[in-house]
Amino acid sequence: MSGEPIRILLIEDDWGDAELLQELLRERGESEFSITWVQWLHTGLEQLQGAEFDLVLLDLFLPDSQGPETIVRLGEQAAHLPIVILSGFTDENIAMQALQNGAQDYIVKGEVDSQVVVRALRYAIERKQAQLALQRSEERFSLAARAANDGLWDWDLAAGSVYYSQRWKEMLGYREEEIGTAITEWFDRVHPQDLKALKALLKSHRDGETIEHEHRIRHRHGHYLWMLCRGLIVCDSHGELKRVVGSLTDITRRRLAEDQLKYDALHDVLTGLPNRVFFAEQLEETMRSTGQDNLAVLFLDLDRFKVINDSLGHIVGDQLLSEVAIRLKSCLRPRDMLARFGGDEFVLLLRELNNVQEAVAVAEQLQDLLARPFELSGHRLFTSASIGIAFADARHQEPKDLIRDADTAMYHAKADGKARCAIFDPDHYDLAVARWQLETDLRHALELNELVPYYQPLVSVESEEIVGVEALLRWR
């Protein structure tokens, strides 16, 4: 798509949100994006039949479709296109459902600027292209395997010997005479973690059954190759296992590509840290296995990052985020986990804490690390972080509850003057809810014209003349 505008299908029923998003994209240049906006899912599906697009920006909650089913319906017709979700909800469950249903990213409305949006769109396109490339590669591989010169083997259990073809031996780096006929020639080279399952499968007692198994096998030079073992079980007239014959196919490249895709889906592209999805999975597993004892989440938000990003550009901003990640990782204990939550936010999972002071000490150490200047692209930069700490207890039934409380504590720390840390208190949550309710009520008040301006004169005591006015806004 070099030189060509990115063709975006925007499916969003809210005029204000659609206009705001288009304005954010226009900030990056008129010629960089070509946007087609529709307000209904069925209209979007019609557009996909008659026009070509590079990406779909999708609101999950539309007049004619609600929630995850929206992604499923869209994916049935546009499986080749990356889908980025637009949502007014910060619910982690909704975000994870969207990603599991095929979305490439999840953007919360009102919490991003043009740089973050554009970066998310580009990354989504790149990831989808990589997935499609892998899918096409796997299809070609499947067709080619029919005529491939795979390694053949024939295990005669009665004779206690195995025939290994020359190709079988060559795949592992050996000459014909260097491998004998014992089954141990195979089993001794299988990765210890894969051996038990392979043995069990090869000794199955169902005549005529075709088996398949993927396992690692050690090459002559010491590294492991991924192999696909296909075989046919042959039994005698009494149903006793007689022989197993089959082939061995080298699938190392495919497995490495799959592993890379899995890694990319769970890690942040910029910093290499686990992303919010991976963090939530690990937190859920930890809470399930160890309960709420000796567990805490730290939510870290960089202070003044937007100022640095806006004044020095996103390249320097990205460099700063990468350097911050390196510093944060340097003070982690082996049992802890650090993730980039999004934007300039990071989260830490602290396991096996002995006391509250230990978590506070980690937060203070992070503050000290960030207090040192950053030398980036000829600039000497200073930053700090506001850190919220939430300790797991019986109130936290799900990972999102603990993350929410740490986030709330972080905002409390930022309100106290930034470069601070705060431990979550239930009162923080009540205040946050009250503040949110007040903001919501004010929005409704504006829509209903319930705010009325009043002007009161300011009179000089000496001259008894009006020298000014005081403006008041009253809520009827």
Tab-separated table of C-alpha atoms in Angstrom:
chain	number	residue	atom	x	y	z
A	1	MET	CA	0.000	0.000	0.000
A	2	SER	CA	3.061	2.244	-0.293
A	3	GLY	CA	1.985	5.622	-1.700
A	4	GLU	CA	-1.680	4.671	-1.689
A	5	PRO	CA	-4.135	5.845	0.990
A	6	ILE	CA	-5.276	3.282	3.543
A	7	ARG	CA	-8.899	2.454	2.685
A	8	ILE	CA	-10.936	2.308	5.886
A	9	LEU	CA	-14.540	1.189	6.298
A	10	LEU	CA	-15.849	2.931	9.427
A	11	ILE	CA	-18.994	1.289	10.865
A	12	GLU	CA	-20.161	3.623	13.653
A	13	ASP	CA	-23.709	4.705	14.432
A	14	ASP	CA	-22.794	7.696	16.608
A	15	TRP	CA	-22.271	10.790	14.451
A	16	GLY	CA	-20.134	12.540	17.057
A	17	ASP	CA	-17.793	9.581	17.565
A	18	ALA	CA	-17.464	9.070	13.810
A	19	GLU	CA	-16.675	12.736	13.224
A	20	LEU	CA	-14.124	12.766	16.064
A	21	LEU	CA	-12.346	9.707	14.719
A	22	GLN	CA	-12.238	11.097	11.194
A	23	GLU	CA	-10.827	14.331	12.569
A	24	LEU	CA	-8.111	12.381	14.419
A	25	LEU	CA	-7.150	10.618	11.200
A	26	ARG	CA	-7.214	13.868	9.225
A	27	GLU	CA	-4.619	15.222	11.621
A	28	ARG	CA	-2.201	12.720	10.105
A	29	GLY	CA	-2.776	14.025	6.573
A	30	GLU	CA	-5.665	14.137	4.116
A	31	SER	CA	-3.988	11.777	1.641
A	32	GLU	CA	-3.011	9.069	4.133
A	33	PHE	CA	-6.499	7.668	4.687
A	34	SER	CA	-9.619	7.131	2.590
A	35	ILE	CA	-12.624	6.699	4.900
A	36	THR	CA	-16.058	5.329	4.048
A	37	TRP	CA	-18.496	5.843	6.931
A	38	VAL	CA	-21.709	3.850	7.437
A	39	GLN	CA	-23.984	3.621	10.473
A	40	TRP	CA	-25.418	0.106	10.119
A	41	LEU	CA	-23.760	-3.300	9.966
A	42	HIS	CA	-25.849	-4.433	7.006
A	43	THR	CA	-24.804	-1.292	5.113
A	44	GLY	CA	-21.182	-2.092	5.892
A	45	LEU	CA	-21.610	-5.637	4.590
A	46	GLU	CA	-23.058	-4.216	1.365
A	47	GLN	CA	-20.051	-1.900	1.033
A	48	LEU	CA	-17.696	-4.879	1.382
A	49	GLN	CA	-19.395	-6.558	-1.576
A	50	GLY	CA	-18.900	-3.614	-3.896
A	51	ALA	CA	-15.635	-2.005	-2.819
A	52	GLU	CA	-12.169	-2.921	-1.587
A	53	PHE	CA	-10.887	-1.909	1.822
A	54	ASP	CA	-7.695	-2.374	3.804
A	55	LEU	CA	-9.233	-2.271	7.287
A	56	VAL	CA	-12.558	-2.120	9.142
A	57	LEU	CA	-13.103	0.152	12.161
A	58	LEU	CA	-16.096	-1.328	13.958
A	59	ASP	CA	-18.340	-0.180	16.795
A	60	LEU	CA	-19.484	-3.297	18.676
A	61	PHE	CA	-22.911	-1.928	19.513
A	62	LEU	CA	-24.892	-0.963	16.411
A	63	PRO	CA	-28.629	-0.589	15.787
A	64	ASP	CA	-28.748	-3.889	13.898
A	65	SER	CA	-26.075	-5.871	15.758
A	66	GLN	CA	-24.877	-6.041	19.353
A	67	GLY	CA	-21.685	-7.248	21.030
A	68	PRO	CA	-19.300	-10.018	19.886
A	69	GLU	CA	-21.776	-11.327	17.282
A	70	THR	CA	-21.035	-8.152	15.333
A	71	ILE	CA	-17.430	-9.297	14.803
A	72	VAL	CA	-18.540	-12.811	13.904
A	73	ARG	CA	-21.008	-11.574	11.273
A	74	LEU	CA	-18.452	-9.220	9.787
A	75	GLY	CA	-15.715	-11.856	9.839
A	76	GLU	CA	-17.855	-14.277	7.833
A	77	GLN	CA	-17.757	-11.885	4.890
A	78	ALA	CA	-14.427	-10.171	5.451
A	79	ALA	CA	-12.118	-12.779	6.950
A	80	HIS	CA	-9.231	-11.329	4.953
A	81	LEU	CA	-9.563	-7.846	6.509
A	82	PRO	CA	-8.156	-6.705	9.860
A	83	ILE	CA	-10.871	-5.498	12.247
A	84	VAL	CA	-10.180	-2.853	14.907
A	85	ILE	CA	-12.881	-2.401	17.537
A	86	LEU	CA	-14.126	1.011	18.683
A	87	SER	CA	-15.829	0.928	22.044
A	88	GLY	CA	-16.964	3.225	24.769
A	89	PHE	CA	-16.432	0.419	27.299
A	90	THR	CA	-13.164	-0.295	29.131
A	91	ASP	CA	-14.408	-3.710	30.289
A	92	GLU	CA	-11.546	-6.206	29.974
A	93	ASN	CA	-13.951	-9.081	29.296
A	94	ILE	CA	-15.433	-7.307	26.283
A	95	ALA	CA	-11.943	-6.518	24.974
A	96	MET	CA	-10.744	-10.101	25.354
A	97	GLN	CA	-13.929	-11.466	23.739
A	98	ALA	CA	-13.388	-9.154	20.794
A	99	LEU	CA	-9.785	-10.273	20.335
A	100	GLN	CA	-10.746	-13.937	20.671
A	101	ASN	CA	-13.406	-13.474	17.968
A	102	GLY	CA	-10.841	-12.205	15.490
A	103	ALA	CA	-10.365	-8.486	16.174
A	104	GLN	CA	-6.806	-7.238	15.778
A	105	ASP	CA	-7.062	-4.444	18.353
A	106	TYR	CA	-9.453	-2.748	20.770
A	107	ILE	CA	-9.600	1.061	21.035
A	108	VAL	CA	-11.516	2.820	23.784
A	109	LYS	CA	-13.239	5.957	22.514
A	110	GLY	CA	-12.033	9.209	23.993
A	111	GLU	CA	-8.839	7.745	25.479
A	112	VAL	CA	-6.538	7.986	22.460
A	113	ASP	CA	-4.988	10.632	20.246
A	114	SER	CA	-4.312	10.521	16.519
A	115	GLN	CA	-0.891	8.962	16.958
A	116	VAL	CA	-2.203	6.042	19.001
A	117	VAL	CA	-5.083	5.448	16.566
A	118	VAL	CA	-2.841	5.480	13.484
A	119	ARG	CA	-0.304	3.201	15.145
A	120	ALA	CA	-3.059	0.741	16.112
A	121	LEU	CA	-4.410	0.710	12.539
A	122	ARG	CA	-1.004	0.100	10.984
A	123	TYR	CA	-0.135	-2.651	13.447
A	124	ALA	CA	-3.527	-4.295	12.829
A	125	ILE	CA	-2.912	-4.356	9.073
A	126	GLU	CA	0.599	-5.757	9.544
A	127	ARG	CA	-0.581	-8.510	11.903
A	128	LYS	CA	-3.443	-9.514	9.598
A	129	GLN	CA	-1.125	-9.642	6.614
A	130	ALA	CA	1.230	-11.886	8.586
A	131	GLN	CA	-1.645	-14.185	9.567
A	132	LEU	CA	-2.899	-14.438	5.981
A	133	ALA	CA	0.627	-15.094	4.757
A	134	LEU	CA	0.975	-17.912	7.281
A	135	GLN	CA	-2.412	-19.357	6.288
A	136	ARG	CA	-1.466	-19.359	2.608
A	137	SER	CA	1.873	-20.913	3.494
A	138	GLU	CA	0.167	-23.710	5.436
A	139	GLU	CA	-2.184	-24.427	2.521
A	140	ARG	CA	0.733	-24.658	0.096
A	141	PHE	CA	2.577	-26.859	2.561
A	142	SER	CA	-0.375	-29.250	2.807
A	143	LEU	CA	-0.553	-29.641	-0.979
A	144	ALA	CA	3.182	-30.068	-1.373
A	145	ALA	CA	3.351	-32.684	1.395
A	146	ARG	CA	1.489	-35.166	-0.817
A	147	ALA	CA	4.423	-35.306	-3.178
A	148	ALA	CA	7.168	-34.459	-0.688
A	149	ASN	CA	10.132	-36.706	-0.066
A	150	ASP	CA	9.367	-37.250	3.632
A	151	GLY	CA	11.195	-39.638	5.907
A	152	LEU	CA	9.565	-43.087	6.009
A	153	TRP	CA	9.590	-45.602	8.867
A	154	ASP	CA	8.214	-49.092	9.504
A	155	TRP	CA	8.158	-50.495	13.029
A	156	ASP	CA	7.832	-54.287	13.095
A	157	LEU	CA	6.959	-55.106	16.699
A	158	ALA	CA	7.265	-58.860	16.192
A	159	ALA	CA	10.843	-58.547	14.944
A	160	GLY	CA	11.625	-55.703	17.324
A	161	SER	CA	13.157	-53.584	14.583
A	162	VAL	CA	12.425	-50.380	12.704
A	163	TYR	CA	13.173	-49.525	9.109
A	164	TYR	CA	14.252	-45.900	8.707
A	165	SER	CA	14.488	-44.573	5.151
A	166	GLN	CA	17.558	-42.737	3.965
A	167	ARG	CA	15.560	-39.497	3.874
A	168	TRP	CA	14.484	-40.053	7.511
A	169	LYS	CA	18.149	-40.184	8.527
A	170	GLU	CA	19.199	-37.279	6.310
A	171	MET	CA	16.577	-35.024	7.895
A	172	LEU	CA	18.402	-35.468	11.211
A	173	GLY	CA	21.854	-34.968	9.685
A	174	TYR	CA	22.979	-38.618	9.594
A	175	ARG	CA	24.341	-40.891	6.887
A	176	GLU	CA	22.695	-44.202	6.049
A	177	GLU	CA	25.061	-46.359	8.115
A	178	GLU	CA	25.016	-44.115	11.203
A	179	ILE	CA	21.546	-45.109	12.420
A	180	GLY	CA	20.588	-48.718	13.185
A	181	THR	CA	17.215	-50.442	13.361
A	182	ALA	CA	16.296	-50.096	17.051
A	183	ILE	CA	13.281	-48.020	18.119
A	184	THR	CA	15.605	-46.272	20.573
A	185	GLU	CA	17.307	-44.613	17.593
A	186	TRP	CA	14.085	-42.601	17.356
A	187	PHE	CA	12.876	-42.385	20.944
A	188	ASP	CA	16.263	-41.367	22.383
A	189	ARG	CA	16.269	-38.303	20.130
A	190	VAL	CA	12.724	-37.151	20.958
A	191	HIS	CA	12.385	-34.166	23.284
A	192	PRO	CA	11.668	-35.407	26.857
A	193	GLN	CA	8.476	-33.352	27.039
A	194	ASP	CA	7.076	-35.023	23.902
A	195	LEU	CA	8.213	-38.635	24.368
A	196	LYS	CA	5.439	-39.981	26.599
A	197	ALA	CA	2.633	-38.848	24.280
A	198	LEU	CA	4.429	-40.199	21.192
A	199	LYS	CA	4.939	-43.639	22.747
A	200	ALA	CA	1.325	-43.839	23.854
A	201	LEU	CA	0.082	-42.947	20.384
A	202	LEU	CA	2.325	-45.429	18.553
A	203	LYS	CA	1.197	-48.256	20.835
A	204	SER	CA	-2.520	-47.658	20.358
A	205	HIS	CA	-4.417	-50.905	19.658
A	206	ARG	CA	-7.039	-49.974	17.082
A	207	ASP	CA	-6.488	-51.699	13.773
A	208	GLY	CA	-6.476	-49.432	10.732
A	209	GLU	CA	-6.380	-46.244	12.750
A	210	THR	CA	-4.432	-43.362	11.255
A	211	ILE	CA	-2.424	-41.371	13.776
A	212	GLU	CA	-0.768	-37.962	13.710
A	213	HIS	CA	1.539	-36.413	16.253
A	214	GLU	CA	3.780	-33.356	16.323
A	215	HIS	CA	6.937	-33.635	18.374
A	216	ARG	CA	10.462	-32.331	18.595
A	217	ILE	CA	13.412	-34.500	17.638
A	218	ARG	CA	17.091	-33.710	18.142
A	219	HIS	CA	19.264	-33.066	15.095
A	220	ARG	CA	22.826	-34.333	14.904
A	221	HIS	CA	24.093	-30.825	15.713
A	222	GLY	CA	22.091	-30.620	18.930
A	223	HIS	CA	19.146	-28.407	17.984
A	224	TYR	CA	15.581	-29.678	17.832
A	225	LEU	CA	13.372	-29.930	14.753
A	226	TRP	CA	9.587	-30.054	14.819
A	227	MET	CA	8.313	-33.168	13.053
A	228	LEU	CA	4.850	-34.262	12.017
A	229	CYS	CA	4.551	-38.012	12.490
A	230	ARG	CA	1.851	-39.747	10.442
A	231	GLY	CA	1.260	-43.446	10.856
A	232	LEU	CA	-1.067	-46.380	10.301
A	233	ILE	CA	-1.622	-49.009	13.000
A	234	VAL	CA	-1.754	-52.628	11.821
A	235	CYS	CA	-3.028	-55.433	14.081
A	236	ASP	CA	-3.123	-59.206	13.575
A	237	SER	CA	-6.269	-61.336	13.454
A	238	HIS	CA	-6.393	-61.428	17.249
A	239	GLY	CA	-6.331	-57.658	17.526
A	240	GLU	CA	-2.762	-57.584	18.784
A	241	LEU	CA	-0.522	-54.740	17.623
A	242	LYS	CA	1.677	-56.041	14.801
A	243	ARG	CA	3.328	-53.059	13.173
A	244	VAL	CA	3.094	-49.317	12.756
A	245	VAL	CA	4.164	-47.672	9.494
A	246	GLY	CA	4.289	-44.044	8.506
A	247	SER	CA	6.229	-40.930	7.599
A	248	LEU	CA	8.015	-38.032	9.239
A	249	THR	CA	7.641	-34.484	7.900
A	250	ASP	CA	9.773	-31.533	8.951
A	251	ILE	CA	7.358	-28.774	10.095
A	252	THR	CA	9.896	-26.624	11.950
A	253	ARG	CA	9.292	-23.506	9.878
A	254	ARG	CA	5.539	-23.731	10.311
A	255	ARG	CA	5.778	-24.220	14.062
A	256	LEU	CA	8.204	-21.328	14.427
A	257	ALA	CA	5.852	-19.099	12.445
A	258	GLU	CA	2.909	-20.163	14.610
A	259	ASP	CA	4.922	-19.547	17.762
A	260	GLN	CA	5.862	-16.099	16.470
A	261	LEU	CA	2.237	-15.269	15.750
A	262	LYS	CA	1.220	-16.426	19.211
A	263	TYR	CA	4.003	-14.324	20.680
A	264	ASP	CA	2.968	-11.256	18.684
A	265	ALA	CA	-0.662	-11.668	19.748
A	266	LEU	CA	0.344	-11.553	23.413
A	267	HIS	CA	3.146	-8.982	23.343
A	268	ASP	CA	3.498	-5.282	22.681
A	269	VAL	CA	5.232	-4.567	19.369
A	270	LEU	CA	7.113	-1.494	20.601
A	271	THR	CA	8.534	-2.667	23.942
A	272	GLY	CA	8.397	-6.442	23.577
A	273	LEU	CA	6.587	-6.624	26.915
A	274	PRO	CA	3.485	-8.748	27.485
A	275	ASN	CA	0.336	-6.853	26.468
A	276	ARG	CA	-2.874	-6.348	28.431
A	277	VAL	CA	-4.424	-9.596	27.154
A	278	PHE	CA	-1.433	-11.685	28.258
A	279	PHE	CA	-1.288	-9.836	31.588
A	280	ALA	CA	-4.968	-10.507	32.280
A	281	GLU	CA	-4.508	-14.200	31.445
A	282	GLN	CA	-1.525	-14.515	33.783
A	283	LEU	CA	-3.295	-12.609	36.548
A	284	GLU	CA	-6.344	-14.852	36.222
A	285	GLU	CA	-4.176	-17.972	36.375
A	286	THR	CA	-2.324	-16.656	39.436
A	287	MET	CA	-5.554	-15.769	41.236
A	288	ARG	CA	-6.980	-19.194	40.436
A	289	SER	CA	-3.915	-21.138	41.589
A	290	THR	CA	-2.858	-19.117	44.632
A	291	GLY	CA	-5.999	-17.209	45.573
A	292	GLN	CA	-5.750	-13.615	46.725
A	293	ASP	CA	-2.927	-14.126	49.216
A	294	ASN	CA	0.327	-12.175	48.902
A	295	LEU	CA	-0.614	-10.720	45.520
A	296	ALA	CA	-0.657	-7.126	44.265
A	297	VAL	CA	-1.015	-5.184	41.022
A	298	LEU	CA	0.823	-1.919	40.398
A	299	PHE	CA	-0.663	0.405	37.765
A	300	LEU	CA	1.897	2.907	36.458
A	301	ASP	CA	1.136	5.967	34.313
A	302	LEU	CA	3.929	8.211	33.031
A	303	ASP	CA	3.613	11.867	34.000
A	304	ARG	CA	3.982	14.505	31.269
A	305	PHE	CA	4.386	11.895	28.522
A	306	LYS	CA	1.879	13.641	26.264
A	307	VAL	CA	3.875	16.885	26.530
A	308	ILE	CA	7.055	15.080	25.470
A	309	ASN	CA	5.275	13.214	22.683
A	310	ASP	CA	3.565	16.324	21.303
A	311	SER	CA	6.633	18.556	21.491
A	312	LEU	CA	9.376	16.158	20.331
A	313	GLY	CA	7.353	13.789	18.141
A	314	HIS	CA	6.203	10.200	18.315
A	315	ILE	CA	9.634	8.782	17.423
A	316	VAL	CA	11.167	10.220	20.578
A	317	GLY	CA	8.007	9.250	22.454
A	318	ASP	CA	8.372	5.642	21.316
A	319	GLN	CA	12.051	5.667	22.270
A	320	LEU	CA	11.137	6.912	25.729
A	321	LEU	CA	8.548	4.158	26.197
A	322	SER	CA	11.105	1.539	25.158
A	323	GLU	CA	13.715	2.889	27.570
A	324	VAL	CA	11.169	3.090	30.378
A	325	ALA	CA	10.297	-0.568	29.775
A	326	ILE	CA	13.977	-1.542	29.995
A	327	ARG	CA	14.404	0.275	33.299
A	328	LEU	CA	11.247	-1.177	34.776
A	329	LYS	CA	12.282	-4.705	33.811
A	330	SER	CA	15.636	-4.261	35.516
A	331	CYS	CA	14.110	-4.191	38.999
A	332	LEU	CA	11.687	-7.097	38.633
A	333	ARG	CA	12.006	-10.192	40.748
A	334	PRO	CA	11.950	-13.532	38.843
A	335	ARG	CA	8.379	-14.235	39.995
A	336	ASP	CA	6.986	-10.818	38.960
A	337	MET	CA	5.467	-9.794	35.624
A	338	LEU	CA	5.588	-6.465	33.791
A	339	ALA	CA	3.266	-5.563	30.903
A	340	ARG	CA	2.497	-2.551	28.767
A	341	PHE	CA	-1.178	-1.853	29.283
A	342	GLY	CA	-1.437	0.673	26.461
A	343	GLY	CA	-0.232	4.176	25.629
A	344	ASP	CA	2.001	5.341	28.479
A	345	GLU	CA	0.576	2.877	31.005
A	346	PHE	CA	2.345	-0.144	32.474
A	347	VAL	CA	1.157	-2.774	34.961
A	348	LEU	CA	3.109	-5.040	37.290
A	349	LEU	CA	2.014	-8.264	38.902
A	350	LEU	CA	3.790	-8.876	42.204
A	351	ARG	CA	3.565	-12.440	43.496
A	352	GLU	CA	4.531	-13.966	46.858
A	353	LEU	CA	4.668	-10.703	48.781
A	354	ASN	CA	5.656	-10.931	52.424
A	355	ASN	CA	3.967	-7.684	53.451
A	356	VAL	CA	2.544	-4.383	52.215
A	357	GLN	CA	5.882	-2.628	52.628
A	358	GLU	CA	7.468	-4.936	50.058
A	359	ALA	CA	5.096	-3.722	47.331
A	360	VAL	CA	5.614	-0.101	48.367
A	361	ALA	CA	9.378	-0.654	48.204
A	362	VAL	CA	9.041	-1.919	44.622
A	363	ALA	CA	7.007	1.178	43.696
A	364	GLU	CA	9.619	3.470	45.269
A	365	GLN	CA	12.387	1.650	43.411
A	366	LEU	CA	10.510	2.205	40.147
A	367	GLN	CA	10.196	5.904	40.969
A	368	ASP	CA	13.940	6.124	41.620
A	369	LEU	CA	14.730	4.424	38.304
A	370	LEU	CA	12.519	6.821	36.356
A	371	ALA	CA	13.900	9.874	38.151
A	372	ARG	CA	17.214	9.520	36.321
A	373	PRO	CA	17.373	11.468	33.019
A	374	PHE	CA	16.876	9.792	29.637
A	375	GLU	CA	19.305	10.667	26.817
A	376	LEU	CA	17.320	10.231	23.597
A	377	SER	CA	18.093	11.584	20.106
A	378	GLY	CA	20.103	14.473	21.487
A	379	HIS	CA	17.514	15.334	24.123
A	380	ARG	CA	17.909	15.070	27.878
A	381	LEU	CA	14.455	14.100	29.122
A	382	PHE	CA	12.972	13.774	32.567
A	383	THR	CA	9.835	11.906	33.454
A	384	SER	CA	8.158	10.367	36.457
A	385	ALA	CA	5.231	8.097	37.129
A	386	SER	CA	2.091	7.996	39.197
A	387	ILE	CA	1.664	4.509	40.648
A	388	GLY	CA	-1.441	2.879	42.073
A	389	ILE	CA	-1.161	-0.246	44.228
A	390	ALA	CA	-3.999	-2.702	44.810
A	391	PHE	CA	-3.668	-5.766	47.025
A	392	ALA	CA	-5.820	-8.767	46.156
A	393	ASP	CA	-8.491	-9.787	48.629
A	394	ALA	CA	-11.873	-11.501	48.697
A	395	ARG	CA	-13.524	-8.578	46.871
A	396	HIS	CA	-11.530	-9.337	43.726
A	397	GLN	CA	-13.331	-12.179	41.996
A	398	GLU	CA	-11.911	-11.435	38.550
A	399	PRO	CA	-8.644	-9.954	37.224
A	400	LYS	CA	-10.414	-6.840	35.961
A	401	ASP	CA	-11.499	-6.008	39.518
A	402	LEU	CA	-7.926	-5.903	40.788
A	403	ILE	CA	-6.692	-3.983	37.733
A	404	ARG	CA	-9.546	-1.488	38.146
A	405	ASP	CA	-8.640	-0.832	41.776
A	406	ALA	CA	-4.959	-0.333	40.934
A	407	ASP	CA	-5.987	2.061	38.144
A	408	THR	CA	-8.226	3.984	40.552
A	409	ALA	CA	-5.378	4.270	43.057
A	410	MET	CA	-3.099	5.537	40.283
A	411	TYR	CA	-5.479	8.396	39.489
A	412	HIS	CA	-5.596	9.203	43.200
A	413	ALA	CA	-1.780	9.377	43.221
A	414	LYS	CA	-1.790	11.621	40.140
A	415	ALA	CA	-4.351	13.927	41.757
A	416	ASP	CA	-2.051	14.274	44.778
A	417	GLY	CA	0.647	15.863	42.644
A	418	LYS	CA	2.113	13.195	40.344
A	419	ALA	CA	5.380	11.275	40.873
A	420	ARG	CA	3.634	9.578	43.772
A	421	CYS	CA	2.254	6.192	44.678
A	422	ALA	CA	-1.034	5.437	46.394
A	423	ILE	CA	-2.504	2.270	47.878
A	424	PHE	CA	-6.091	1.574	46.891
A	425	ASP	CA	-8.747	2.337	49.457
A	426	PRO	CA	-12.439	1.480	48.871
A	427	ASP	CA	-13.182	5.183	49.338
A	428	HIS	CA	-11.177	5.830	46.159
A	429	TYR	CA	-13.635	3.757	44.168
A	430	ASP	CA	-16.633	5.508	45.700
A	431	LEU	CA	-15.099	8.883	44.828
A	432	ALA	CA	-14.385	7.736	41.269
A	433	VAL	CA	-17.967	6.548	40.834
A	434	ALA	CA	-19.298	9.810	42.274
A	435	ARG	CA	-17.063	11.837	39.945
A	436	TRP	CA	-18.179	9.783	36.956
A	437	GLN	CA	-21.836	10.273	37.935
A	438	LEU	CA	-21.312	14.018	38.277
A	439	GLU	CA	-19.696	14.214	34.831
A	440	THR	CA	-22.569	12.210	33.353
A	441	ASP	CA	-25.164	14.437	35.003
A	442	LEU	CA	-23.373	17.550	33.751
A	443	ARG	CA	-23.461	16.246	30.186
A	444	HIS	CA	-27.204	15.709	30.494
A	445	ALA	CA	-27.561	19.160	32.038
A	446	LEU	CA	-25.866	20.703	29.005
A	447	GLU	CA	-28.148	18.807	26.640
A	448	LEU	CA	-31.253	19.903	28.601
A	449	ASN	CA	-30.102	23.537	28.945
A	450	GLU	CA	-30.165	23.275	32.730
A	451	LEU	CA	-27.061	25.442	33.176
A	452	VAL	CA	-27.926	29.156	33.322
A	453	PRO	CA	-25.332	31.989	33.438
A	454	TYR	CA	-25.765	34.851	35.912
A	455	TYR	CA	-23.728	38.038	36.111
A	456	GLN	CA	-23.294	39.932	39.378
A	457	PRO	CA	-21.855	43.450	39.341
A	458	LEU	CA	-18.711	44.318	41.262
A	459	VAL	CA	-19.078	47.803	42.794
A	460	SER	CA	-16.240	49.981	44.038
A	461	VAL	CA	-16.739	50.985	47.677
A	462	GLU	CA	-15.035	54.340	47.109
A	463	SER	CA	-16.682	55.470	43.877
A	464	GLU	CA	-19.832	53.374	44.108
A	465	GLU	CA	-19.365	52.606	40.408
A	466	ILE	CA	-19.537	49.222	38.698
A	467	VAL	CA	-15.981	48.160	37.991
A	468	GLY	CA	-16.652	44.641	36.749
A	469	VAL	CA	-18.889	41.612	36.870
A	470	GLU	CA	-18.687	38.157	38.363
A	471	ALA	CA	-19.980	35.367	36.122
A	472	LEU	CA	-21.792	32.489	37.768
A	473	LEU	CA	-23.159	29.285	36.269
A	474	ARG	CA	-26.143	27.879	38.109
A	475	TRP	CA	-27.572	24.411	37.678
A	476	ARG	CA	-31.363	24.543	37.710
